[in-house]
CSV table of N, CA, C and O in Angstrom, one decimal:
chain,number,residue,atom,x,y,z
A,266,UNK,N,35.5,103.1,-22.3
A,266,UNK,CA,34.3,102.4,-21.9
A,266,UNK,C,34.3,102.3,-20.4
A,266,UNK,O,35.2,101.8,-19.8
A,267,UNK,N,33.2,102.7,-19.8
A,267,UNK,CA,33.1,102.7,-18.3
A,267,UNK,C,32.9,101.3,-17.8
A,267,UNK,O,32.4,100.4,-18.5
A,268,UNK,N,33.4,101.1,-16.6
A,268,UNK,CA,33.3,99.8,-15.9
A,268,UNK,C,34.1,98.7,-16.6
A,268,UNK,O,33.7,97.5,-16.4
A,269,UNK,N,35.1,99.1,-17.3
A,269,UNK,CA,35.9,98.1,-18.0
A,269,UNK,C,37.4,98.5,-17.9
A,269,UNK,O,37.6,99.7,-17.5
A,270,UNK,N,38.2,97.6,-18.3
A,270,UNK,CA,39.7,98.0,-18.3
A,270,UNK,C,40.1,98.0,-19.8
A,270,UNK,O,40.9,97.2,-20.2
A,271,UNK,N,39.6,99.0,-20.5
A,271,UNK,CA,39.9,99.1,-22.0
A,271,UNK,C,40.7,100.4,-22.2
A,271,UNK,O,40.3,101.2,-23.1
A,272,UNK,N,41.7,100.6,-21.5
A,272,UNK,CA,42.5,101.9,-21.7
A,272,UNK,C,43.5,101.6,-22.7
A,272,UNK,O,44.0,100.5,-23.0
A,273,UNK,N,44.0,102.7,-23.3
A,273,UNK,CA,45.1,102.6,-24.3
A,273,UNK,C,46.1,103.7,-24.0
A,273,UNK,O,45.7,104.9,-23.9
A,274,UNK,N,47.3,103.3,-23.7
A,274,UNK,CA,48.3,104.2,-23.2
A,274,UNK,C,49.3,104.7,-24.3
A,274,UNK,O,49.7,105.8,-24.3
A,275,UNK,N,49.7,103.8,-25.1
A,275,UNK,CA,50.7,104.0,-26.2
A,275,UNK,C,51.9,104.7,-25.6
A,275,UNK,O,52.4,105.7,-26.1
A,276,UNK,N,52.5,104.1,-24.5
A,276,UNK,CA,53.7,104.7,-23.9
A,276,UNK,C,54.9,103.8,-24.3
A,276,UNK,O,54.7,102.6,-24.5
A,277,UNK,N,56.0,104.4,-24.3
A,277,UNK,CA,57.3,103.7,-24.6
A,277,UNK,C,58.2,103.8,-23.4
A,277,UNK,O,58.3,104.9,-22.8
A,278,UNK,N,58.8,102.7,-23.0
A,278,UNK,CA,59.8,102.7,-21.9
A,278,UNK,C,61.0,102.0,-22.4
A,278,UNK,O,60.9,100.9,-23.0
A,279,UNK,N,62.2,102.5,-22.1
A,279,UNK,CA,63.4,101.9,-22.5
A,279,UNK,C,64.2,101.4,-21.3
A,279,UNK,O,64.4,102.1,-20.3
A,280,UNK,N,64.6,100.1,-21.3
A,280,UNK,CA,65.4,99.5,-20.3
A,280,UNK,C,66.7,99.1,-20.8
A,280,UNK,O,66.8,98.4,-21.8
A,281,UNK,N,67.8,99.4,-20.2
A,281,UNK,CA,69.1,99.1,-20.6
A,281,UNK,C,69.6,97.8,-20.0
A,281,UNK,O,69.5,97.6,-18.7
A,282,UNK,N,70.0,96.8,-20.8
A,282,UNK,CA,70.6,95.6,-20.3
A,282,UNK,C,72.0,95.5,-20.9
A,282,UNK,O,72.1,94.9,-22.0
A,283,UNK,N,73.0,96.0,-20.2
A,283,UNK,CA,74.3,96.0,-20.8
A,283,UNK,C,75.0,94.7,-20.9
A,283,UNK,O,75.8,94.5,-21.8
A,284,UNK,N,74.7,93.7,-20.1
A,284,UNK,CA,75.4,92.4,-20.1
A,284,UNK,C,74.3,91.3,-20.3
A,284,UNK,O,73.8,90.8,-19.3
A,285,UNK,N,74.1,91.0,-21.6
A,285,UNK,CA,73.1,90.0,-21.9
A,285,UNK,C,73.5,88.6,-21.4
A,285,UNK,O,72.7,87.7,-21.3
A,286,UNK,N,74.8,88.4,-21.1
A,286,UNK,CA,75.3,87.1,-20.6
A,286,UNK,C,75.0,86.9,-19.1
A,286,UNK,O,75.0,85.8,-18.6
A,287,UNK,N,74.7,88.0,-18.4
A,287,UNK,CA,74.4,87.8,-17.0
A,287,UNK,C,73.0,87.2,-16.9
A,287,UNK,O,72.2,87.3,-17.8
A,288,UNK,N,72.7,86.7,-15.7
A,288,UNK,CA,71.4,86.1,-15.5
A,288,UNK,C,70.3,87.2,-15.5
A,288,UNK,O,70.4,88.1,-14.7
A,289,UNK,N,69.4,87.1,-16.5
A,289,UNK,CA,68.4,88.1,-16.5
A,289,UNK,C,67.3,88.0,-15.4
A,289,UNK,O,67.1,86.9,-14.9
A,290,UNK,N,66.7,89.1,-15.1
A,290,UNK,CA,65.6,89.0,-14.1
A,290,UNK,C,64.3,89.1,-14.9
A,290,UNK,O,64.2,89.1,-16.1
A,291,UNK,N,63.2,89.1,-14.1
A,291,UNK,CA,61.9,89.1,-14.7
A,291,UNK,C,61.6,90.6,-15.1
A,291,UNK,O,62.1,91.5,-14.5
A,292,UNK,N,60.6,90.8,-15.9
A,292,UNK,CA,60.1,92.1,-16.3
A,292,UNK,C,58.7,92.2,-15.6
A,292,UNK,O,57.8,91.4,-15.9
A,293,UNK,N,58.5,93.1,-14.7
A,293,UNK,CA,57.3,93.3,-14.0
A,293,UNK,C,56.7,94.6,-14.3
A,293,UNK,O,57.3,95.6,-14.1
A,294,UNK,N,55.4,94.6,-14.9
A,294,UNK,CA,54.7,95.8,-15.2
A,294,UNK,C,53.5,95.9,-14.3
A,294,UNK,O,52.6,95.1,-14.3
A,295,UNK,N,53.5,97.0,-13.5
A,295,UNK,CA,52.4,97.3,-12.6
A,295,UNK,C,51.4,98.1,-13.3
A,295,UNK,O,51.7,99.1,-13.9
A,296,UNK,N,50.1,97.7,-13.2
A,296,UNK,CA,49.0,98.4,-13.8
A,296,UNK,C,48.2,99.1,-12.8
A,296,UNK,O,47.7,98.5,-11.8
A,297,UNK,N,48.0,100.4,-12.9
A,297,UNK,CA,47.2,101.2,-11.9
A,297,UNK,C,46.1,101.9,-12.6
A,297,UNK,O,46.2,102.3,-13.8
A,298,UNK,N,45.0,102.2,-11.9
A,298,UNK,CA,43.9,103.0,-12.3
A,298,UNK,C,44.0,104.3,-11.6
A,298,UNK,O,43.9,104.4,-10.4
A,299,UNK,N,44.2,105.4,-12.3
A,299,UNK,CA,44.4,106.7,-11.7
A,299,UNK,C,43.3,107.6,-12.0
A,299,UNK,O,42.9,107.8,-13.2
A,300,UNK,N,42.6,108.0,-11.0
A,300,UNK,CA,41.5,108.9,-11.2
A,300,UNK,C,41.6,110.1,-10.2
A,300,UNK,O,42.2,110.0,-9.2
A,301,UNK,N,40.8,111.1,-10.4
A,301,UNK,CA,40.9,112.3,-9.6
A,301,UNK,C,40.2,112.1,-8.2
A,301,UNK,O,40.5,112.8,-7.3
A,302,UNK,N,39.3,111.1,-8.1
A,302,UNK,CA,38.5,110.9,-6.9
A,302,UNK,C,39.3,110.1,-5.9
A,302,UNK,O,39.5,110.5,-4.7
A,303,UNK,N,39.7,108.9,-6.3
A,303,UNK,CA,40.4,108.0,-5.3
A,303,UNK,C,41.9,108.0,-5.5
A,303,UNK,O,42.6,107.3,-4.8
A,304,UNK,N,42.4,108.7,-6.5
A,304,UNK,CA,43.9,108.7,-6.7
A,304,UNK,C,44.3,107.4,-7.5
A,304,UNK,O,43.6,106.9,-8.3
A,305,UNK,N,45.5,106.9,-7.2
A,305,UNK,CA,46.1,105.8,-7.9
A,305,UNK,C,45.8,104.5,-7.2
A,305,UNK,O,46.2,104.3,-6.0
A,306,UNK,N,45.0,103.6,-7.8
A,306,UNK,CA,44.6,102.3,-7.3
A,306,UNK,C,45.3,101.2,-8.1
A,306,UNK,O,45.3,101.2,-9.3
A,307,UNK,N,45.9,100.2,-7.4
A,307,UNK,CA,46.5,99.1,-8.0
A,307,UNK,C,45.4,98.2,-8.7
A,307,UNK,O,44.4,97.8,-8.0
A,308,UNK,N,45.6,97.9,-10.0
A,308,UNK,CA,44.7,97.0,-10.7
A,308,UNK,C,45.3,95.6,-10.6
A,308,UNK,O,44.7,94.7,-10.3
A,309,UNK,N,46.6,95.5,-10.9
A,309,UNK,CA,47.3,94.2,-10.9
A,309,UNK,C,48.6,94.4,-11.6
A,309,UNK,O,49.1,95.5,-11.7
A,310,UNK,N,49.2,93.3,-12.0
A,310,UNK,CA,50.5,93.3,-12.7
A,310,UNK,C,50.6,92.2,-13.7
A,310,UNK,O,49.9,91.2,-13.7
A,311,UNK,N,51.6,92.5,-14.6
A,311,UNK,CA,52.0,91.5,-15.6
A,311,UNK,C,53.4,91.1,-15.3
A,311,UNK,O,54.2,92.0,-15.1
A,312,UNK,N,53.7,89.8,-15.2
A,312,UNK,CA,55.1,89.4,-15.0
A,312,UNK,C,55.5,88.5,-16.1
A,312,UNK,O,54.9,87.5,-16.5
A,313,UNK,N,56.6,89.0,-16.8
A,313,UNK,CA,57.2,88.2,-17.8
A,313,UNK,C,58.5,87.5,-17.2
A,313,UNK,O,59.4,88.2,-16.7
A,314,UNK,N,58.5,86.2,-17.1
A,314,UNK,CA,59.5,85.5,-16.3
A,314,UNK,C,60.9,85.7,-16.8
A,314,UNK,O,61.1,86.0,-18.0
A,315,UNK,N,61.9,85.4,-16.0
A,315,UNK,CA,63.3,85.5,-16.3
A,315,UNK,C,63.7,84.6,-17.4
A,315,UNK,O,64.5,84.9,-18.3
A,316,UNK,N,63.0,83.4,-17.5
A,316,UNK,CA,63.3,82.5,-18.6
A,316,UNK,C,62.9,83.0,-20.0
A,316,UNK,O,63.7,82.9,-20.9
A,317,UNK,N,61.8,83.7,-20.0
A,317,UNK,CA,61.4,84.4,-21.3
A,317,UNK,C,62.4,85.5,-21.7
A,317,UNK,O,62.8,85.6,-22.8
A,318,UNK,N,62.7,86.3,-20.7
A,318,UNK,CA,63.6,87.5,-20.9
A,318,UNK,C,65.0,86.9,-21.4
A,318,UNK,O,65.6,87.5,-22.3
A,319,UNK,N,65.4,85.9,-20.7
A,319,UNK,CA,66.7,85.3,-21.1
A,319,UNK,C,66.7,84.8,-22.6
A,319,UNK,O,67.7,85.0,-23.3
A,320,UNK,N,65.6,84.1,-23.0
A,320,UNK,CA,65.5,83.7,-24.4
A,320,UNK,C,65.5,84.9,-25.3
A,320,UNK,O,66.1,84.8,-26.4
A,321,UNK,N,64.9,86.0,-25.0
A,321,UNK,CA,64.8,87.1,-25.8
A,321,UNK,C,66.2,87.7,-26.0
A,321,UNK,O,66.6,88.2,-27.1
A,322,UNK,N,67.0,87.8,-24.9
A,322,UNK,CA,68.3,88.4,-25.0
A,322,UNK,C,69.3,87.6,-25.6
A,322,UNK,O,70.3,88.0,-26.2
A,323,UNK,N,69.1,86.2,-25.6
A,323,UNK,CA,70.1,85.3,-26.1
A,323,UNK,C,70.1,85.1,-27.6
A,323,UNK,O,71.1,84.9,-28.2
A,324,UNK,N,68.9,85.2,-28.2
A,324,UNK,CA,68.8,84.7,-29.6
A,324,UNK,C,68.6,85.8,-30.6
A,324,UNK,O,69.4,85.9,-31.5
A,325,UNK,N,67.6,86.7,-30.5
A,325,UNK,CA,67.3,87.6,-31.6
A,325,UNK,C,68.4,88.6,-31.8
A,325,UNK,O,69.0,89.1,-30.9
A,326,UNK,N,68.5,89.1,-33.1
A,326,UNK,CA,69.5,90.2,-33.3
A,326,UNK,C,68.9,91.5,-32.9
A,326,UNK,O,67.6,91.6,-32.7
A,327,UNK,N,69.7,92.5,-32.8
A,327,UNK,CA,69.2,93.9,-32.5
A,327,UNK,C,68.2,94.2,-33.6
A,327,UNK,O,68.4,93.9,-34.8
A,328,UNK,N,67.1,94.9,-33.2
A,328,UNK,CA,66.1,95.3,-34.1
A,328,UNK,C,64.9,94.3,-34.1
A,328,UNK,O,63.9,94.6,-34.7
A,329,UNK,N,65.0,93.2,-33.4
A,329,UNK,CA,64.0,92.2,-33.3
A,329,UNK,C,62.8,92.8,-32.5
A,329,UNK,O,63.0,93.5,-31.6
A,330,UNK,N,61.6,92.5,-33.0
A,330,UNK,CA,60.4,93.0,-32.3
A,330,UNK,C,59.5,91.8,-32.0
A,330,UNK,O,59.3,91.0,-32.9
A,331,UNK,N,58.8,91.8,-30.9
A,331,UNK,CA,57.8,90.8,-30.6
A,331,UNK,C,56.7,91.5,-29.8
A,331,UNK,O,56.9,92.5,-29.1
A,332,UNK,N,55.5,90.9,-30.0
A,332,UNK,CA,54.3,91.5,-29.3
A,332,UNK,C,53.5,90.4,-28.7
A,332,UNK,O,53.5,89.3,-29.3
A,333,UNK,N,53.0,90.7,-27.6
A,333,UNK,CA,52.1,89.6,-26.9
A,333,UNK,C,51.0,90.3,-26.1
A,333,UNK,O,51.1,91.5,-25.8
A,334,UNK,N,50.0,89.5,-25.8
A,334,UNK,CA,48.9,89.9,-25.0
A,334,UNK,C,49.0,89.2,-23.7
A,334,UNK,O,49.1,87.9,-23.6
A,335,UNK,N,49.2,89.9,-22.6
A,335,UNK,CA,49.4,89.3,-21.3
A,335,UNK,C,48.3,89.6,-20.3
A,335,UNK,O,47.8,90.7,-20.3
A,336,UNK,N,47.9,88.6,-19.6
A,336,UNK,CA,46.8,88.8,-18.6
A,336,UNK,C,47.3,89.5,-17.4
A,336,UNK,O,48.3,89.2,-16.8
A,337,UNK,N,46.5,90.5,-17.0
A,337,UNK,CA,46.8,91.3,-15.7
A,337,UNK,C,46.3,90.5,-14.6
A,337,UNK,O,45.2,90.0,-14.6
A,338,UNK,N,47.2,90.2,-13.6
A,338,UNK,CA,46.8,89.4,-12.4
A,338,UNK,C,47.0,90.2,-11.1
A,338,UNK,O,47.8,91.0,-11.0
A,339,UNK,N,46.1,89.8,-10.1
A,339,UNK,CA,46.3,90.4,-8.8
A,339,UNK,C,46.2,89.3,-7.8
A,339,UNK,O,45.2,88.5,-7.8
A,340,UNK,N,47.2,89.1,-7.0
A,340,UNK,CA,47.3,88.0,-6.1
A,340,UNK,C,47.1,86.7,-6.7
A,340,UNK,O,46.4,85.8,-6.2
A,341,UNK,N,47.7,86.5,-7.9
A,341,UNK,CA,47.7,85.3,-8.7
A,341,UNK,C,46.4,85.0,-9.4
A,341,UNK,O,46.3,84.0,-10.1
A,342,UNK,N,45.4,85.9,-9.4
A,342,UNK,CA,44.1,85.7,-10.1
A,342,UNK,C,44.0,86.7,-11.2
A,342,UNK,O,44.4,87.8,-11.0
A,343,UNK,N,43.3,86.3,-12.3
A,343,UNK,CA,43.1,87.3,-13.3
A,343,UNK,C,42.2,88.4,-12.8
A,343,UNK,O,41.3,88.2,-12.0
A,344,UNK,N,42.5,89.6,-13.3
A,344,UNK,CA,41.7,90.8,-13.0
A,344,UNK,C,40.6,90.9,-14.0
A,344,UNK,O,40.8,90.8,-15.2
A,345,UNK,N,39.3,91.0,-13.4
A,345,UNK,CA,38.1,91.1,-14.3
A,345,UNK,C,37.4,92.4,-14.0
A,345,UNK,O,37.2,92.8,-12.9
A,346,UNK,N,37.0,93.1,-15.1
A,346,UNK,CA,36.3,94.4,-15.0
A,346,UNK,C,34.9,94.1,-14.6
A,346,UNK,O,34.4,93.0,-14.6
A,347,UNK,N,34.2,95.1,-14.2
A,347,UNK,CA,32.8,95.0,-13.8
A,347,UNK,C,31.9,94.6,-15.0
A,347,UNK,O,30.8,94.1,-14.8
A,348,UNK,N,32.4,94.7,-16.2
A,348,UNK,CA,31.7,94.2,-17.4
A,348,UNK,C,31.9,92.8,-17.7
A,348,UNK,O,31.4,92.2,-18.6
A,349,UNK,N,32.8,92.1,-16.8
A,349,UNK,CA,33.1,90.7,-17.0
A,349,UNK,C,34.3,90.4,-17.9
A,349,UNK,O,34.6,89.2,-18.0
A,350,UNK,N,34.9,91.4,-18.5
A,350,UNK,CA,36.0,91.1,-19.4
A,350,UNK,C,37.3,91.0,-18.6
A,350,UNK,O,37.5,91.8,-17.6
A,351,UNK,N,38.2,90.1,-19.0
A,351,UNK,CA,39.5,90.0,-18.3
A,351,UNK,C,40.4,91.1,-18.8
A,351,UNK,O,40.5,91.5,-19.9
A,352,UNK,N,41.1,91.7,-17.8
A,352,UNK,CA,42.0,92.8,-18.1
A,352,UNK,C,43.3,92.2,-18.6
A,352,UNK,O,43.9,91.3,-18.1
A,353,UNK,N,43.7,92.7,-19.8
A,353,UNK,CA,45.0,92.3,-20.4
A,353,UNK,C,45.8,93.5,-20.8
A,353,UNK,O,45.3,94.6,-21.0
A,354,UNK,N,47.1,93.2,-21.1
A,354,UNK,CA,48.0,94.3,-21.5
A,354,UNK,C,48.7,93.8,-22.7
A,354,UNK,O,49.3,92.7,-22.7
A,355,UNK,N,48.6,94.6,-23.8
A,355,UNK,CA,49.4,94.3,-25.0
A,355,UNK,C,50.7,94.9,-24.8
A,355,UNK,O,50.9,96.1,-24.5
A,356,UNK,N,51.8,94.1,-25.0
A,356,UNK,CA,53.1,94.6,-24.7
A,356,UNK,C,54.0,94.3,-26.0
A,356,UNK,O,54.0,93.2,-26.4
A,357,UNK,N,54.7,95.3,-26.4
A,357,UNK,CA,55.6,95.1,-27.6
A,357,UNK,C,57.0,95.3,-27.0
A,357,UNK,O,57.3,96.2,-26.3
A,358,UNK,N,57.9,94.3,-27.4
A,358,UNK,CA,59.3,94.4,-27.0
A,358,UNK,C,60.1,94.5,-28.2
A,358,UNK,O,59.9,93.8,-29.2
A,359,UNK,N,61.0,95.5,-28.2
A,359,UNK,CA,62.0,95.7,-29.3
A,359,UNK,C,63.4,95.7,-28.7
A,359,UNK,O,63.7,96.4,-27.8
A,360,UNK,N,64.3,94.9,-29.3
A,360,UNK,CA,65.7,94.8,-28.9
A,360,UNK,C,66.5,95.8,-29.7
A,360,UNK,O,66.5,95.8,-30.9
A,361,UNK,N,67.1,96.7,-29.0
A,361,UNK,CA,68.0,97.7,-29.6
A,361,UNK,C,69.4,97.4,-29.3
A,361,UNK,O,69.7,96.8,-28.2
A,362,UNK,N,70.4,97.8,-30.1
A,362,UNK,CA,71.8,97.5,-29.8
A,362,UNK,C,72.2,98.3,-28.6
A,362,UNK,O,71.7,99.4,-28.3
A,363,UNK,N,73.0,97.7,-27.7
A,363,UNK,CA,73.5,98.4,-26.5
A,363,UNK,C,74.5,99.4,-26.9
A,363,UNK,O,75.5,99.1,-27.6
A,364,UNK,N,74.3,100.6,-26.4
A,364,UNK,CA,75.3,101.7,-26.6
A,364,UNK,C,75.8,102.1,-25.3
A,364,UNK,O,75.1,102.6,-24.5
A,365,UNK,N,77.1,101.8,-25.0
A,365,UNK,CA,77.6,102.1,-23.7
A,365,UNK,C,77.6,103.6,-23.4
A,365,UNK,O,77.8,104.4,-24.4
A,366,UNK,N,77.5,104.0,-22.2
A,366,UNK,CA,77.5,105.5,-21.9
A,366,UNK,C,78.9,106.0,-22.2
A,366,UNK,O,79.9,105.3,-22.1
A,367,UNK,N,78.9,107.3,-22.6
A,367,UNK,CA,80.2,107.9,-22.9
A,367,UNK,C,81.0,108.0,-21.7
A,367,UNK,O,80.5,108.2,-20.6
A,368,UNK,N,82.3,107.9,-21.8
A,368,UNK,CA,83.3,108.0,-20.7
A,368,UNK,C,83.3,109.4,-20.3
A,368,UNK,O,83.3,110.3,-21.1
A,369,UNK,N,83.4,109.6,-19.0
A,369,UNK,CA,83.5,111.0,-18.5
A,369,UNK,C,84.8,111.6,-18.9
A,369,UNK,O,85.8,110.9,-19.1
A,370,UNK,N,84.8,112.9,-19.1
A,370,UNK,CA,86.0,113.7,-19.4
A,370,UNK,C,87.0,113.5,-18.3
A,370,UNK,O,86.6,113.7,-17.1
A,371,UNK,N,88.3,113.3,-18.6
A,371,UNK,CA,89.3,113.3,-17.5
A,371,UNK,C,89.4,114.6,-16.9
A,371,UNK,O,89.3,115.7,-17.5
A,372,UNK,N,89.7,114.6,-15.6
A,372,UNK,CA,89.9,115.8,-14.8
A,372,UNK,C,91.2,116.5,-15.3
A,372,UNK,O,92.2,115.8,-15.6
A,373,UNK,N,91.3,117.8,-15.4
A,373,UNK,CA,92.5,118.5,-15.8
A,373,UNK,C,93.6,118.2,-14.8
A,373,UNK,O,93.4,118.1,-13.6
A,374,UNK,N,94.8,118.1,-15.3
A,374,UNK,CA,96.0,118.0,-14.4
A,374,UNK,C,96.2,119.2,-13.6
A,374,UNK,O,96.0,120.4,-14.1
A,375,UNK,N,96.5,119.1,-12.3
A,375,UNK,CA,96.8,120.3,-11.5
A,375,UNK,C,98.0,121.1,-12.1
A,375,UNK,O,99.0,120.5,-12.6
A,376,UNK,N,98.0,122.4,-12.0
A,376,UNK,CA,99.1,123.2,-12.6
A,376,UNK,C,100.3,123.0,-11.7
A,376,UNK,O,100.2,122.9,-10.5
A,377,UNK,N,101.5,122.9,-12.3
A,377,UNK,CA,102.7,122.8,-11.6
A,377,UNK,C,103.0,124.1,-10.9
A,377,UNK,O,102.9,125.2,-11.5
A,378,UNK,N,103.4,124.0,-9.6
A,378,UNK,CA,103.8,125.2,-8.9
A,378,UNK,C,105.3,125.1,-8.6
A,378,UNK,O,105.8,124.2,-8.1
A,379,UNK,N,106.0,126.2,-9.0
A,379,UNK,CA,107.5,126.2,-8.8
A,379,UNK,C,107.8,126.6,-7.4
A,379,UNK,O,107.2,127.6,-6.9
A,380,UNK,N,108.7,126.0,-6.8
A,380,UNK,CA,109.2,126.3,-5.5
A,380,UNK,C,110.0,127.6,-5.5
A,380,UNK,O,110.8,127.8,-6.5
A,381,UNK,N,109.9,128.5,-4.5
A,381,UNK,CA,110.7,129.7,-4.5
A,381,UNK,C,112.2,129.3,-4.3
A,381,UNK,O,112.5,128.3,-3.8
A,382,UNK,N,113.1,130.1,-4.9
A,382,UNK,CA,114.5,129.8,-4.7
A,382,UNK,C,114.9,129.8,-3.2
A,382,UNK,O,114.3,130.5,-2.4
A,383,UNK,N,115.9,129.1,-2.8
A,383,UNK,CA,116.3,129.0,-1.4
A,383,UNK,C,116.8,130.4,-1.0
A,383,UNK,O,117.4,131.2,-1.8
A,384,UNK,N,116.5,130.8,0.2
A,384,UNK,CA,117.0,132.1,0.8
A,384,UNK,C,118.5,132.0,1.0
A,384,UNK,O,119.1,131.0,1.4
A,385,UNK,N,119.2,133.1,0.6
A,385,UNK,CA,120.6,133.2,0.8
A,385,UNK,C,121.0,133.5,2.2
A,385,UNK,O,120.3,134.3,2.9
A,386,UNK,N,122.0,132.9,2.7
A,386,UNK,CA,122.5,133.1,4.1
A,386,UNK,C,123.2,134.4,4.1
A,386,UNK,O,124.0,134.8,3.2
A,387,UNK,N,123.0,135.2,5.1
A,387,UNK,CA,123.7,136.5,5.2
A,387,UNK,C,125.0,136.5,5.9
A,387,UNK,O,125.4,135.7,6.7
């Protein structure tokens, strides 16, 4: 719909949080309007606070899913399309079990080199 912010992306992004006991940070999603004439323009952003992220990581089991509708804001104010509707972002969060990266293969041991026998005195 023209002159509105009614896009649908259906994109998935995976973020690894290996240590849920560490102090979590906020999740910040930047929303841009990309077109061929003006390029990439900032629309606004959605910020999910560290307190919310901390509660998500502390309680639910792996496999938990949650969904919410978040208002897109720019400089602290709601972003409104030319049609008068407030821009919002539907965000689904799913907790997956943490799988640590595979350990790198150990380097091969250097080959042993035998020293030549001592030279005989003449």
